[in-house]
Short mmCIF file of C-alpha atoms in Angstrom, two decimals:
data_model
loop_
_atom_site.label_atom_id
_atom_site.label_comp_id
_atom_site.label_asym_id
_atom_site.label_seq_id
_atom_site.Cartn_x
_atom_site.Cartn_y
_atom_site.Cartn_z
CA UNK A 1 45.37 263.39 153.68
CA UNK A 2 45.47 261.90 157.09
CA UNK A 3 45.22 258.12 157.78
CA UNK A 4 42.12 258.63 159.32
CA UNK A 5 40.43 260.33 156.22
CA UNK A 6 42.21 257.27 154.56
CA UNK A 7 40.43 254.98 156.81
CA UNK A 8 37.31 256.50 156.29
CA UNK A 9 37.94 257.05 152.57
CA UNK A 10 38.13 253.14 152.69
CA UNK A 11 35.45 251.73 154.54
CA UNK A 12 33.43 254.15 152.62
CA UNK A 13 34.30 252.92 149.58
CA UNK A 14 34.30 249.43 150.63
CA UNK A 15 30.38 250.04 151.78
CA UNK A 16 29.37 251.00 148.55
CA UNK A 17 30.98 248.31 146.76
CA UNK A 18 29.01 245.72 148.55
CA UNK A 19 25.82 247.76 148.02
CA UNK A 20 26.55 247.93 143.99
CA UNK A 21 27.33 244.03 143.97
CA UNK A 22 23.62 242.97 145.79
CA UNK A 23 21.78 245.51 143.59
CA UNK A 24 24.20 243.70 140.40
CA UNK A 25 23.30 240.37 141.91
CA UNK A 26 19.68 240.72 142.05
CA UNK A 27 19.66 240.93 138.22
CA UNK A 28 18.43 238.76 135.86
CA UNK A 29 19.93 237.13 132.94
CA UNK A 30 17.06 238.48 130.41
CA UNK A 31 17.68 242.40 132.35
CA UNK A 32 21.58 241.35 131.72
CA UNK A 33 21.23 240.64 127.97
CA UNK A 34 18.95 243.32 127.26
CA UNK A 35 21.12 245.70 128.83
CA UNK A 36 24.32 244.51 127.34
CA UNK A 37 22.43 245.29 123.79
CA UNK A 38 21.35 248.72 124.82
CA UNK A 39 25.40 249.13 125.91
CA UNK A 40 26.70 248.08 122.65
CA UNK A 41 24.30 250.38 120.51
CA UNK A 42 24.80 253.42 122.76
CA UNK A 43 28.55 252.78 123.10
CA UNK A 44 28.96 252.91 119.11
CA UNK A 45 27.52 256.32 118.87
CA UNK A 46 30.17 257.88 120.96
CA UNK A 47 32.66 259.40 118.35
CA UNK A 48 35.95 258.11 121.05
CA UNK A 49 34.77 254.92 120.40
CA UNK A 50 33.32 254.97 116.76
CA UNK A 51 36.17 256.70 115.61
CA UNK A 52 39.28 254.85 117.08
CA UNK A 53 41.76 252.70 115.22
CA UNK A 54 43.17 250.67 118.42
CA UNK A 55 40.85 250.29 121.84
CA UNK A 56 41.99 248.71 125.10
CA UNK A 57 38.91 246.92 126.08
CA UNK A 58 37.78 244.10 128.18
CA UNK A 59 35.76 240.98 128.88
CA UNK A 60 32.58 241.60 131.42
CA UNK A 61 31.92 238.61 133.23
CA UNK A 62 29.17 237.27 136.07
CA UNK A 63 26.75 240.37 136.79
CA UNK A 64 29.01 243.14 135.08
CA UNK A 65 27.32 245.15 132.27
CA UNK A 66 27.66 243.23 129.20
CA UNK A 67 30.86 244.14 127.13
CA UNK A 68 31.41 241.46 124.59
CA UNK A 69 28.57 242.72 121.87
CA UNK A 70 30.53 245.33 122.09
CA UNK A 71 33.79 244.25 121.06
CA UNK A 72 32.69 242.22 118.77
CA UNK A 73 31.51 245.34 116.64
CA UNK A 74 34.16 247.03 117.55
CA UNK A 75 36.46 244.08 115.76
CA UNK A 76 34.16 243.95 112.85
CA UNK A 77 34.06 247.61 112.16
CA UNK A 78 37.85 247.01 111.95
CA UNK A 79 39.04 248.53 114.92
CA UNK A 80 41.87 246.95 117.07
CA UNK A 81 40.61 245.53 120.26
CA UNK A 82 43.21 245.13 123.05
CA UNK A 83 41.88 243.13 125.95
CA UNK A 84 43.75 242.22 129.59
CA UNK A 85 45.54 239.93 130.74
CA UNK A 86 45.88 239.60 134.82
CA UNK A 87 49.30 239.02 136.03
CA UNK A 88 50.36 237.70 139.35
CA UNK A 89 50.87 241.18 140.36
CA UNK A 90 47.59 242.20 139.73
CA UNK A 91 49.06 244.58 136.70
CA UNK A 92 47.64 243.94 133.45
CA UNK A 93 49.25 242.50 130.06
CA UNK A 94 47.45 243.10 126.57
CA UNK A 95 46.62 240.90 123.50
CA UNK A 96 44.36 241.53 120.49
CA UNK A 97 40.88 240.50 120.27
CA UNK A 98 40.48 238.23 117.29
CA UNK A 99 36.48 236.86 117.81
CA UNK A 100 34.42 235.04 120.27
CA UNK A 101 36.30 232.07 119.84
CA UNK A 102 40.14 233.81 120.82
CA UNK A 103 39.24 233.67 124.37
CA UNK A 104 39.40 231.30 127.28
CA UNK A 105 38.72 231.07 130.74
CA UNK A 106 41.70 232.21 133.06
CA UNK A 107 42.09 232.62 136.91
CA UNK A 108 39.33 234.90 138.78
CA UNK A 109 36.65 233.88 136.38
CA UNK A 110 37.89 236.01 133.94
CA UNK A 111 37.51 235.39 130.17
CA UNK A 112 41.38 236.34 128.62
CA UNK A 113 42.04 236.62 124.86
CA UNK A 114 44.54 233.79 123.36
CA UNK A 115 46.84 235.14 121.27
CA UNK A 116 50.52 236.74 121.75
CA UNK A 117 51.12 238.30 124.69
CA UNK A 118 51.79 242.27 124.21
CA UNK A 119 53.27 243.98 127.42
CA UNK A 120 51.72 246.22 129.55
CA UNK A 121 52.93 248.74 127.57
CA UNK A 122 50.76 247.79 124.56
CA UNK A 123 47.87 249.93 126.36
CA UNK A 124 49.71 253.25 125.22
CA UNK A 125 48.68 252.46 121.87
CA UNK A 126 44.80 252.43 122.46
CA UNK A 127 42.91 255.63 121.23
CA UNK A 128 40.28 254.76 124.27
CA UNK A 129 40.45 252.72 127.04
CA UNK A 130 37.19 251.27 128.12
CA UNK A 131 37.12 250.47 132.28
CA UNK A 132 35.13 248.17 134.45
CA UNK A 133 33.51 250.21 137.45
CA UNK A 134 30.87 249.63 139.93
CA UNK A 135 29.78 253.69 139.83
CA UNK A 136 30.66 257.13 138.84
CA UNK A 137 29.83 260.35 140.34
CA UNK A 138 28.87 263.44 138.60
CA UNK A 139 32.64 264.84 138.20
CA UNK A 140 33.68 261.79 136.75
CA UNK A 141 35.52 259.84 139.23
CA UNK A 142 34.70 256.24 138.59
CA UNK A 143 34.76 253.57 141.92
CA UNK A 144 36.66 250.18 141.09
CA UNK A 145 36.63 247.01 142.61
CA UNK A 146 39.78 247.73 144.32
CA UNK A 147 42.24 246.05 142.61
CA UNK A 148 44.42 248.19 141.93
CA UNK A 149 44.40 246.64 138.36
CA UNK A 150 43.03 249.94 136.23
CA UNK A 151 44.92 252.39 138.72
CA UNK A 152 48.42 251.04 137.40
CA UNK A 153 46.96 250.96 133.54
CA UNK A 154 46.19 254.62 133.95
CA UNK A 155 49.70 255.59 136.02
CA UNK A 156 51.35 253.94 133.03
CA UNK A 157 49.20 256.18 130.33
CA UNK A 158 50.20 259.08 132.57
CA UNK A 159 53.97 258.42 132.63
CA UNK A 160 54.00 257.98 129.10
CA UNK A 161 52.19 261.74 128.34
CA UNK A 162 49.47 259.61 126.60
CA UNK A 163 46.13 261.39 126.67
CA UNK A 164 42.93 259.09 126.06
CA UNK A 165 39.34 258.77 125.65
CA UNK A 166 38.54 257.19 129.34
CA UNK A 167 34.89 255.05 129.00
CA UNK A 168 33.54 253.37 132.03
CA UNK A 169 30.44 250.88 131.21
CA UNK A 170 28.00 250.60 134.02
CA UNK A 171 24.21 250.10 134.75
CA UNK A 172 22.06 253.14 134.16
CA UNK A 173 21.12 253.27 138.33
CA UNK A 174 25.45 253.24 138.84
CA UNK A 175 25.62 257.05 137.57
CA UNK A 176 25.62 258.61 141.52
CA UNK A 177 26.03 261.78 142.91
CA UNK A 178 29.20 261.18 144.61
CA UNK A 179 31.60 258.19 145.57
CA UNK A 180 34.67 258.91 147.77
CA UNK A 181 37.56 259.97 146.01
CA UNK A 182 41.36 260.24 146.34
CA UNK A 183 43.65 262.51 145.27
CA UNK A 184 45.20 259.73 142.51
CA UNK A 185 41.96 259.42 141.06
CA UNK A 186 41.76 260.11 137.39
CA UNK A 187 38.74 261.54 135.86
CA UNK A 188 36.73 259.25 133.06
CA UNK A 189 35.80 261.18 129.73
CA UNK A 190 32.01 259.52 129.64
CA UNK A 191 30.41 256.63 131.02
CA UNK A 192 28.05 254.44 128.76
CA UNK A 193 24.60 252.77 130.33
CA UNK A 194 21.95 251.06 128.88
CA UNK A 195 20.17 254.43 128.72
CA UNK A 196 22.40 256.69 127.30
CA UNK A 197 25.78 258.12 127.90
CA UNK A 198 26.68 260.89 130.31
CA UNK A 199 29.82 262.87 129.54
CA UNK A 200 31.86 265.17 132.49
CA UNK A 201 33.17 267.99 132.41
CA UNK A 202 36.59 268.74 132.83
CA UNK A 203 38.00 270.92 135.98
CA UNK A 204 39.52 274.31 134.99
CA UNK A 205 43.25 273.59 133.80
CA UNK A 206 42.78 269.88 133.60
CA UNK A 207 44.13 268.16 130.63
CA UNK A 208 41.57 267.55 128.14
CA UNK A 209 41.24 264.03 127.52
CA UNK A 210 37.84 263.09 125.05
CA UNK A 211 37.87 262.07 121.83
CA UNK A 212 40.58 259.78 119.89
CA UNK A 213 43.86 260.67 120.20
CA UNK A 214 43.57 263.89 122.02
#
């Protein structure tokens, strides 16, 4: 790719970042609550999920579709919640979810869970991985914030051979036809809204990635 489809690539994405974070900001908190509840029910009906023993997961905060209903089933249906922890580096280290009250606020706004710190490589033990996104496009490529963050978690699934369930939570209106991609970009198994869940089909030869374990 040249730098000047990188450039492009960039201010392209950047665009529609700051279009997804108005239409996130203009929302209210009942419209957030109500559609964190529709996220958790829908979520639990979709077998990668329902079905794992260990998911890396993580804390929504500010305008983000609600994820903590969420994880708190997850926990009490006895499944093993991982959830971040941001390092100076912007790479992410793991500990277990162990209820509402195991997290406090950390740097960025972020909620981050209390107990023993895991590694980075802790992730390669989830059977799903649930991502933050701001859209994803109808093959499946999801649009971060632009961390970085989630592109090292899924390098270091990659390395290791470790195929997983890939679940981006978003608002029903964040499912788009297309967002710019790269050729790094990894492919999400489903994405879950308030209004359902919208699974992607795989390209011919591609690794297949849904369900736990697989």
């Amino acid at each position: 790719m040249t730098r000047g489809n990188d450039s492009g690539n960039h201010s392209s994405k950047a665009a529609l970042r700051q279009a997804l974070l108005r239409a996130r900001s203009g929302l209210t908190a009942d419209e957030r609550q109500e559609a964190e509840r529709a996220v958790g029910a829908r979520a639990m009906s979709l077998p990668e999920l329902a079905e794992a023993a260990v998911v890396a997961a993580y804390v929504s905060v500010g305008a983000e579709p609600g994820t903590r209903e969420l994880i708190e089933a997850l926990r009490l249906r006895g499944v093993r919640v991982l959830l971040p922890v941001l390092l100076p580096d912007n790479d992410l280290d793991w500990a277990e979810y162990a209820g509402r009250d195991s997290l406090a606020k950390a740097s960025r706004g972020l909620l981050e869970p209390v107990g023993p710190r895991l590694g980075p490589d802790a992730v390669q033990e989830a059977d799903a991985v649930l991502l933050p996104g701001l859209a994803v496009d109808e093959r499946g490529v999801r649009l971060g914030r632009g961390g970085g963050s989630y592109d090292r978690v899924l390098e270091r699934l990659d390395r290791a051979g470790h195929e997983v369930a890939l679940v981006v939570v978003l608002y029903a209106d964040e499912v788009v036809e297309r967002v710019p991609a790269e050729p790094h970009d990894r492919r999400v198994t489903a994405a879950v809204t308030p209004h359902g869940i919208v699974r992607f089909a795989r390209e011919p030869g591609e690794r297949d990635r849904s369900g736990p374990r697989d």
